GROMACS .gro file of C-alpha atoms in nm:
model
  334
    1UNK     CA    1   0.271   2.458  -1.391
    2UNK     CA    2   0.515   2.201  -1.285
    3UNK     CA    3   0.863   2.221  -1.183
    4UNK     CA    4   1.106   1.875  -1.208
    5UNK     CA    5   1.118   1.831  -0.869
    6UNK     CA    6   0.986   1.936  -0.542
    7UNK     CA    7   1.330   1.963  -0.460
    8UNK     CA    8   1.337   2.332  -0.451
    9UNK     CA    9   1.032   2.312  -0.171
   10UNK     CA   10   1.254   2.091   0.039
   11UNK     CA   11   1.304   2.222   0.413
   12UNK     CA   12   1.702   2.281   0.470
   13UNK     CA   13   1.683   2.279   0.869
   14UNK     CA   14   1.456   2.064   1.080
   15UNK     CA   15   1.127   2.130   1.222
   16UNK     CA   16   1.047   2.372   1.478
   17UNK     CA   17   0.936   2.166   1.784
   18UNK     CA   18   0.579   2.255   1.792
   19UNK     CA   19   0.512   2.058   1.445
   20UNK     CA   20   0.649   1.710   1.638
   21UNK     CA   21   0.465   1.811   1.960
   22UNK     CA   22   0.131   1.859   1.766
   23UNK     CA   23   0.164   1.512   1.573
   24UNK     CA   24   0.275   1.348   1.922
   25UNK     CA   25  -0.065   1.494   2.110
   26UNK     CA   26  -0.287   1.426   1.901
   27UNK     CA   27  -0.164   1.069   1.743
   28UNK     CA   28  -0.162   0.999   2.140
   29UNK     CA   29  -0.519   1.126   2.235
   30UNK     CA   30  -0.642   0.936   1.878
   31UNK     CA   31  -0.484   0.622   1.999
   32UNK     CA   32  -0.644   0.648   2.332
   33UNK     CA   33  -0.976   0.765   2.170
   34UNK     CA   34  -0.939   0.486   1.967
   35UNK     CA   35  -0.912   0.247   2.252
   36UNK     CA   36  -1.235   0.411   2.419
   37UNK     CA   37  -1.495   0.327   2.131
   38UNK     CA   38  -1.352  -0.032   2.114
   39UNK     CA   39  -1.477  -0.046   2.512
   40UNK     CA   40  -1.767   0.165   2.450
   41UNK     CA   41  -1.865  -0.075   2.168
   42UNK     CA   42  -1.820  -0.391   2.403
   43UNK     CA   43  -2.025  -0.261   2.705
   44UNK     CA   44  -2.241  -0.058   2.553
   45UNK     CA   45  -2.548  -0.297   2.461
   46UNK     CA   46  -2.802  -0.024   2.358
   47UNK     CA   47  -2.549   0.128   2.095
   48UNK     CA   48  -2.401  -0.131   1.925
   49UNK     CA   49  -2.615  -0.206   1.613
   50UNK     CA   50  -2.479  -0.171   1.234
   51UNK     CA   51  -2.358   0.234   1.282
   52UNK     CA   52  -2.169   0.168   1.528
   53UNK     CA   53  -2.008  -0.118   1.408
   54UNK     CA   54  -1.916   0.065   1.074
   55UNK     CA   55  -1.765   0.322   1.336
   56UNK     CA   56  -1.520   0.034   1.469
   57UNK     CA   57  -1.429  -0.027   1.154
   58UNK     CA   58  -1.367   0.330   1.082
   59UNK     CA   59  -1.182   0.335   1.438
   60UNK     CA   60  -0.957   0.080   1.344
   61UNK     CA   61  -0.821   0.248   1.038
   62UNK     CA   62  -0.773   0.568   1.231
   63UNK     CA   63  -0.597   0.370   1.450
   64UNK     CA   64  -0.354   0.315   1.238
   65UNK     CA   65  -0.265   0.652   1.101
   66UNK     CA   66  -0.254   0.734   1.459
   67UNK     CA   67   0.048   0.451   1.540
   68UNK     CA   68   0.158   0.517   1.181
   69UNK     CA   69   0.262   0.878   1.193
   70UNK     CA   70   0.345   0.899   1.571
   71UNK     CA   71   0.608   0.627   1.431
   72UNK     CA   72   0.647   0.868   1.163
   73UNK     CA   73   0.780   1.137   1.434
   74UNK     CA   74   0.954   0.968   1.628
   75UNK     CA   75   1.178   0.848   1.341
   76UNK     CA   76   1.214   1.226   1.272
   77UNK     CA   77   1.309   1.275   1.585
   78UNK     CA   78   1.551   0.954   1.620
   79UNK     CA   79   1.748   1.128   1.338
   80UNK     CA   80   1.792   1.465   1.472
   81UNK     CA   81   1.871   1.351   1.811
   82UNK     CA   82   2.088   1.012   1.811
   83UNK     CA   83   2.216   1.104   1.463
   84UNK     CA   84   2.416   1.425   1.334
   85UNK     CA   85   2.229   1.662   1.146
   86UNK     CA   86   2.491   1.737   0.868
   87UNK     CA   87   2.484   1.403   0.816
   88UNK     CA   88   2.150   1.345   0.781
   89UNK     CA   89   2.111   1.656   0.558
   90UNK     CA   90   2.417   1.550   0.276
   91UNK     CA   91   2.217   1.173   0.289
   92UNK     CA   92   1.900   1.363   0.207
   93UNK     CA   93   2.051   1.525  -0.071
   94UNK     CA   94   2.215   1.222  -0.193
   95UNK     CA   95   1.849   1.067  -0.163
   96UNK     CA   96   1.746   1.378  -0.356
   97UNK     CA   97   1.964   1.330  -0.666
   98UNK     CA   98   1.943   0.973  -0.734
   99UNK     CA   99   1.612   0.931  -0.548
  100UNK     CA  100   1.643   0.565  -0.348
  101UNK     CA  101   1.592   0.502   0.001
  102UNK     CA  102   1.700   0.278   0.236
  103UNK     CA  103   1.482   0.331   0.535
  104UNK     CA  104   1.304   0.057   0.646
  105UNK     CA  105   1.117   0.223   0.895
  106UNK     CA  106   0.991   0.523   0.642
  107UNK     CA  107   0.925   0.252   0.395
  108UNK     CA  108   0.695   0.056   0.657
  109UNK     CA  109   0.543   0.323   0.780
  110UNK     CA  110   0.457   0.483   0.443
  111UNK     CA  111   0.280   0.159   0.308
  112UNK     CA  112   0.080   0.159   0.629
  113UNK     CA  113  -0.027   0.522   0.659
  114UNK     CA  114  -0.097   0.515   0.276
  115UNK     CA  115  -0.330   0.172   0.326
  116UNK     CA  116  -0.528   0.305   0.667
  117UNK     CA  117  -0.566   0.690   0.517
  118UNK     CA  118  -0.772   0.541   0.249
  119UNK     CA  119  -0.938   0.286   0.403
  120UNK     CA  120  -1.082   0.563   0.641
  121UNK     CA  121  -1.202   0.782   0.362
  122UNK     CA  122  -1.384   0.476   0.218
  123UNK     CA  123  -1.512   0.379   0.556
  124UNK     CA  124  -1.640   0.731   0.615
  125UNK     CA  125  -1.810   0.708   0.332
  126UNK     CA  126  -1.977   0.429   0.379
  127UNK     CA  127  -2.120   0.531   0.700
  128UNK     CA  128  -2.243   0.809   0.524
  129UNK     CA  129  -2.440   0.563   0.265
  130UNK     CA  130  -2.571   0.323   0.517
  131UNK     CA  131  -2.744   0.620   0.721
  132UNK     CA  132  -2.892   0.761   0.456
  133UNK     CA  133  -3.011   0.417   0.303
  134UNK     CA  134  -3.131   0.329   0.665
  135UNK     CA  135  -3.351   0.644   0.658
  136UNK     CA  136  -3.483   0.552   0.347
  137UNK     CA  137  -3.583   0.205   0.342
  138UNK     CA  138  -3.633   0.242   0.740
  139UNK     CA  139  -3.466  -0.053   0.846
  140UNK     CA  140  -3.070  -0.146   0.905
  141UNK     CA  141  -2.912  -0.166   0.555
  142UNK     CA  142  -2.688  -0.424   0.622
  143UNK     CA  143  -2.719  -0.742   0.470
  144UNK     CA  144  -2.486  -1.005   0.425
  145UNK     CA  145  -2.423  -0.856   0.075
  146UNK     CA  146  -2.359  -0.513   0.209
  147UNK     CA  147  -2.132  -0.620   0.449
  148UNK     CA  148  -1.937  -0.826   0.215
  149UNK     CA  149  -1.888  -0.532  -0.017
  150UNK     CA  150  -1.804  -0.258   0.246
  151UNK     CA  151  -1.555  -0.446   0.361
  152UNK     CA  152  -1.401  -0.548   0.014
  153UNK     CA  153  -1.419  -0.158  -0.080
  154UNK     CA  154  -1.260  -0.038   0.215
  155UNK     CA  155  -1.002  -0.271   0.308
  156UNK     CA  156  -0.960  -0.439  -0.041
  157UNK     CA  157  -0.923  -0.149  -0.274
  158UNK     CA  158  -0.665   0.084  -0.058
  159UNK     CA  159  -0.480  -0.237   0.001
  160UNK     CA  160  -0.451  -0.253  -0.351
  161UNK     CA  161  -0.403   0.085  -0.426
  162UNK     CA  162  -0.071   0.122  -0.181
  163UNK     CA  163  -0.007  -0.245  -0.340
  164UNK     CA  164   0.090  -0.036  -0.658
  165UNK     CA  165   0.267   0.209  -0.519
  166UNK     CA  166   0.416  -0.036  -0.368
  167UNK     CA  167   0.525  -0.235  -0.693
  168UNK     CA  168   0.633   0.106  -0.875
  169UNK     CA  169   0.889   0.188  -0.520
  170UNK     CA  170   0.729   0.556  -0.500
  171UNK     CA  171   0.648   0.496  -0.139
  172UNK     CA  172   0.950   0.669   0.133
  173UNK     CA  173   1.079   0.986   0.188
  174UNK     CA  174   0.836   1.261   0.153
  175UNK     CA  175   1.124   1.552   0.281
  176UNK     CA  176   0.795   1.707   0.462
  177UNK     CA  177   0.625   1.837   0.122
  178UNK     CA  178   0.281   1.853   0.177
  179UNK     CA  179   0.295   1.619   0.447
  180UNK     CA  180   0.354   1.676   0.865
  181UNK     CA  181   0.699   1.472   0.966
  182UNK     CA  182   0.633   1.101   0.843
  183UNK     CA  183   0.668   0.964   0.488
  184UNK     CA  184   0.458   0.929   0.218
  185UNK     CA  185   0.545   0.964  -0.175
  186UNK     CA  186   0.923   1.005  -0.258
  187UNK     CA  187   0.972   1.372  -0.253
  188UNK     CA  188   1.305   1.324  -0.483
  189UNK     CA  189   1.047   1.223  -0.788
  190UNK     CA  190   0.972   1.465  -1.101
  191UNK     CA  191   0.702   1.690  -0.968
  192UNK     CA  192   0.410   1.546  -1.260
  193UNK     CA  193   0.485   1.268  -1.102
  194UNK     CA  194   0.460   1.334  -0.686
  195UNK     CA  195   0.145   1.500  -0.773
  196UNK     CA  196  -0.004   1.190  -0.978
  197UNK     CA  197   0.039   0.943  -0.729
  198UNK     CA  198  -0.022   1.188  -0.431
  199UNK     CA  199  -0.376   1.234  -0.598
  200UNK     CA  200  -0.395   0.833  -0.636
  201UNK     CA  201  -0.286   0.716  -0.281
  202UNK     CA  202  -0.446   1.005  -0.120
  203UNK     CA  203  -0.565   1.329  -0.210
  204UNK     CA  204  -0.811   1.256  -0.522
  205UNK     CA  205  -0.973   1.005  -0.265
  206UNK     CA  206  -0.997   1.262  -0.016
  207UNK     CA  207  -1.132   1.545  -0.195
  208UNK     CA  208  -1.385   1.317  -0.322
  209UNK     CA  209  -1.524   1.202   0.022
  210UNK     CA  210  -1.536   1.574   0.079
  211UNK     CA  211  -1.792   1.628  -0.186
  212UNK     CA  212  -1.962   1.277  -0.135
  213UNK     CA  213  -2.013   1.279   0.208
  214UNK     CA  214  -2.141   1.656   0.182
  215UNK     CA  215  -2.387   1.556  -0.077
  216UNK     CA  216  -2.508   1.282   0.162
  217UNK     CA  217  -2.520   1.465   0.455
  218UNK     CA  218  -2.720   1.701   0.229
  219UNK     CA  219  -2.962   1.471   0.105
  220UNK     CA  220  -3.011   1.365   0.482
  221UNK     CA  221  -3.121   1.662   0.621
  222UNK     CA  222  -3.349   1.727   0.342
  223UNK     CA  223  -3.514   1.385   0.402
  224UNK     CA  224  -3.488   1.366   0.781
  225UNK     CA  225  -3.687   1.753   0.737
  226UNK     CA  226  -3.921   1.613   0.515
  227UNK     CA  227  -4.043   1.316   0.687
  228UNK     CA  228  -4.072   1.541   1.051
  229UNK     CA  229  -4.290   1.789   0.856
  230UNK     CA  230  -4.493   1.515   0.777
  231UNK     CA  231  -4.532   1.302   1.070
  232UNK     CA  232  -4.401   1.553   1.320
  233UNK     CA  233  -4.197   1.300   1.508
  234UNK     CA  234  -3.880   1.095   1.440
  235UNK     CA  235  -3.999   0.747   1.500
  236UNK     CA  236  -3.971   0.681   1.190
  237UNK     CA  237  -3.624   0.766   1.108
  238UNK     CA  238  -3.534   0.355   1.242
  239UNK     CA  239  -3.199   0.541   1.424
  240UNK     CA  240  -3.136   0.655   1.806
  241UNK     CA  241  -3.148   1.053   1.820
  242UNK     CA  242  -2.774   0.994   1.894
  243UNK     CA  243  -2.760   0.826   1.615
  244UNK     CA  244  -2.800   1.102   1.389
  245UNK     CA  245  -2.493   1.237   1.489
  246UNK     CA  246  -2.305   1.009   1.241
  247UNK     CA  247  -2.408   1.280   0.998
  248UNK     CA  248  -2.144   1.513   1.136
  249UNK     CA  249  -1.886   1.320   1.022
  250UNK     CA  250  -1.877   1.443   0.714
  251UNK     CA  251  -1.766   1.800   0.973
  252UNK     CA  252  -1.487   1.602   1.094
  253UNK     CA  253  -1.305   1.515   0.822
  254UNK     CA  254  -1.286   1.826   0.615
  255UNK     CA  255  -1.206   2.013   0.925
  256UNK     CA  256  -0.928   1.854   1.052
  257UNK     CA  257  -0.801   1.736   0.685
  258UNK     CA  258  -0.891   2.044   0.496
  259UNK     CA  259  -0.516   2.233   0.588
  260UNK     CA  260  -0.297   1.896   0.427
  261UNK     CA  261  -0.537   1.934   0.158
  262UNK     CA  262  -0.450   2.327   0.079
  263UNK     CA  263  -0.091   2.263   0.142
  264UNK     CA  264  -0.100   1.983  -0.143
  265UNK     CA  265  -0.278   2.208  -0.395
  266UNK     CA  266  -0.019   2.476  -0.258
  267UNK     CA  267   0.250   2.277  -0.317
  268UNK     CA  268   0.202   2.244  -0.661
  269UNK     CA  269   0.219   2.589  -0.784
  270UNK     CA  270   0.453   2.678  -0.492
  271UNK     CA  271   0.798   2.762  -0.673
  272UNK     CA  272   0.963   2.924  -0.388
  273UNK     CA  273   1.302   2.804  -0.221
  274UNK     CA  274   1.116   2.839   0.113
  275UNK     CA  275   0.781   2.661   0.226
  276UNK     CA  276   0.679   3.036   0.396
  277UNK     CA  277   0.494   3.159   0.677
  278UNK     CA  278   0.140   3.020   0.519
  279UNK     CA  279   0.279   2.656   0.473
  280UNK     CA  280   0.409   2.683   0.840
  281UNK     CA  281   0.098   2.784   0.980
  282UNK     CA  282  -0.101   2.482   0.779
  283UNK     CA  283   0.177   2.254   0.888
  284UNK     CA  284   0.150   2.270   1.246
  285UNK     CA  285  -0.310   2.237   1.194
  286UNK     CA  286  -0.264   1.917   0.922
  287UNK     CA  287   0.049   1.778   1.209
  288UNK     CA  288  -0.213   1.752   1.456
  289UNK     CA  289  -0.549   1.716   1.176
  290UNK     CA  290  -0.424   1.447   1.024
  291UNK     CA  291  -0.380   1.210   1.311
  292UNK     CA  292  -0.693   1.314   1.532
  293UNK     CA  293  -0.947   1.112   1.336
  294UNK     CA  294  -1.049   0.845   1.613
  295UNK     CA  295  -1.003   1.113   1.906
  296UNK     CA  296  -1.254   1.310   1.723
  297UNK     CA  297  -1.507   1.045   1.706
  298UNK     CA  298  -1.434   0.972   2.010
  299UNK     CA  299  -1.584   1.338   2.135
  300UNK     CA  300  -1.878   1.287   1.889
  301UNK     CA  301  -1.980   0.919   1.929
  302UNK     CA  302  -1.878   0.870   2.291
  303UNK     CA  303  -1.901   1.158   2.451
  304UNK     CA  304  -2.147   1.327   2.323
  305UNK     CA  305  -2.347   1.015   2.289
  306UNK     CA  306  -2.598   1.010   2.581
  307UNK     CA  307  -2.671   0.685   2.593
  308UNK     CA  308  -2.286   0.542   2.600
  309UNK     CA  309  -2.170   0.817   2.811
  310UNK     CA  310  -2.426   0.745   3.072
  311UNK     CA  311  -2.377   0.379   3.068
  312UNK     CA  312  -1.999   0.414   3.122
  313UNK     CA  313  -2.057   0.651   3.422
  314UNK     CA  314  -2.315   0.407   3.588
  315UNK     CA  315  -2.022   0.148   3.532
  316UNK     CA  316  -1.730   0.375   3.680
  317UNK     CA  317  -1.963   0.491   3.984
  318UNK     CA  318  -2.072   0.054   4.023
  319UNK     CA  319  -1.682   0.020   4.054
  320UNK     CA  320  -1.645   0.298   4.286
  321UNK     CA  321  -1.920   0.124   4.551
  322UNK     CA  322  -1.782  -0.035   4.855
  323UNK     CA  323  -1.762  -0.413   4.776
  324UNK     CA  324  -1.862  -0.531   5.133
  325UNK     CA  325  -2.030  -0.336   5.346
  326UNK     CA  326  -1.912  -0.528   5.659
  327UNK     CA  327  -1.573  -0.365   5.606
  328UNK     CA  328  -1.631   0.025   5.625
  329UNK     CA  329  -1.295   0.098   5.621
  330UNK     CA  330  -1.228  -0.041   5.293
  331UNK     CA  331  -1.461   0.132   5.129
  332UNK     CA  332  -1.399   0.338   4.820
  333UNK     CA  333  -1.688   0.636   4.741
  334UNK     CA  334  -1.709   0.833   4.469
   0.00000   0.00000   0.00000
């Protein structure tokens, strides 16, 4: 099944433009959508309880990726533009053939991207758990305890996780295998063992939030239909309506992940001197999937949030009133 390298999947000519400019949008709109649940989580006084927070949390990781692989771009850009492409392409071989790297910035960004990707599939499934364990004991879940141990989980165990990657130098150029234009696992590595740690920083954790947090979300609709047969309102549930959105997060990760997670299991079998037409089409969705996490939730939890949405409005349209009325001609109306 495996070849002894993913050299022969290695792109010989850079990226088409449209792969950057979908990784630049949407790392961009997360990064702002990012910045919009941090205020909506300040101001807002009627949504911030334990959910939300966990969604800060969540935020901040996404965050992250975001910075992380529009760094990852723009280094891909940096090269192709400031540097000469023949160049670049007889050091990539080079890299290929003895496998080292001496890119700082790939290297940084790699450990970072590696540390927040996971820390957002634990943190997504936390949220996930704490709904669902709200429901059923019908009060916030969150106990000192609990908040000691989501936090260990989801910060402590990816940090030790890319830690090890760290310590066995796999982290660096990933010569766009699997991956949109930033780095991840050393594409110059025997292909048993890209795949290996691929599924240990990464993938294996991703897949199984996929089934976790589709189990959950599961479970919670059974329950939440249950209890509303039987006491034919949701008063019991202990969540805001809006709340119960948090359930269709479990939607936004497989949909916007689901492409770098076919080109993975693609890449393994694919033997071809040439990614194809298929890779190239999943390219440009996981180039702007992978980074659109926060701007996502931002739609979902912001937006779409009643509550929050109107409360920012009534605060945009109290900025917008005139601020003495004595002085008519200085006054700004929305």
């Amino acid at each position: 099944m495996f070849s002894n390298s993913y050299n022969s999947t290695t792109p010989t000519s850079q990226l088409p433009p449209s792969v950057l400019i979908c990784t630049f949008v949407s790392s961009s709109l997360s990064i702002v959508g990012a910045v919009v649940i941090f205020i909506t989580y300040s101001l807002v006084i009627v949504a911030r309880n334990q959910t939300r927070r966990l969604l800060v949390y969540l935020t901040i990781a996404d965050l992250m990726t975001a910075v992380g692989n529009l760094v990852g771009a723009s280094r891909y850009v940096y090269i192709y533009v400031h540097k000469n492409e023949t160049e670049y392409l007889f050091n990539r071989d080079q890299m290929q053939n003895i496998c080292f790297t001496t890119d700082a910035v790939c290297d940084v960004q790699s450990f970072v991207t590696t540390f927040s990707s996971l820390s957002s599939f634990f943190w997504t499934s936390i949220i996930m758990i704490h709904i669902l364990m709200t429901l059923i004991t019908q009060r916030e879940w969150s106990s000192f305890r609990n908040r000691v141990i989501y936090h260990f989980v989801s910060w402590g165990v990816p940090l030790g996780i890319t830690f090890l990657a760290l310590s066995y130098d796999v982290l660096g150029e990933d010569f766009l295998t699997s991956t949109g234009p930033w780095c991840w696992i050393k594409g110059c590595l025997h292909k048993p063992e890209v795949f290996l740690w691929k599924t240990l920083t990464g993938k294996g954790w991703e897949i199984l939030t996929y089934f976790l947090t589709m189990a959950f979300y599961i479970m919670m609709k059974i329950y939440m239909w249950k209890r509303r047969l039987r006491f034919k309102d949701r008063s019991h549930h202990h969540l805001r309506e809006e709340d119960e959105l948090y359930i269709m997060i479990f939607f936004v990760i497989i949909i916007l992940r689901a492409a770098g997670t076919i080109r993975f299991l693609y890449a393994i079998e694919n033997t071809n001197n040439s990614p194809g037409t298929f890779d190239m089409v999943l390219l440009h969705i996981q180039s702007f999937g992978d980074s659109a996490q926060a701007f996502a939730n931002c739609i979902l939890f912001c937006i779409r949030d009643t509550a929050v949405r109107q409360d920012m409005w009534n605060r945009i349209r109290g900025m917008c009133r005139p601020v003495r009325d004595e002085e008519p001609l200085l006054a700004v109306t929305c």
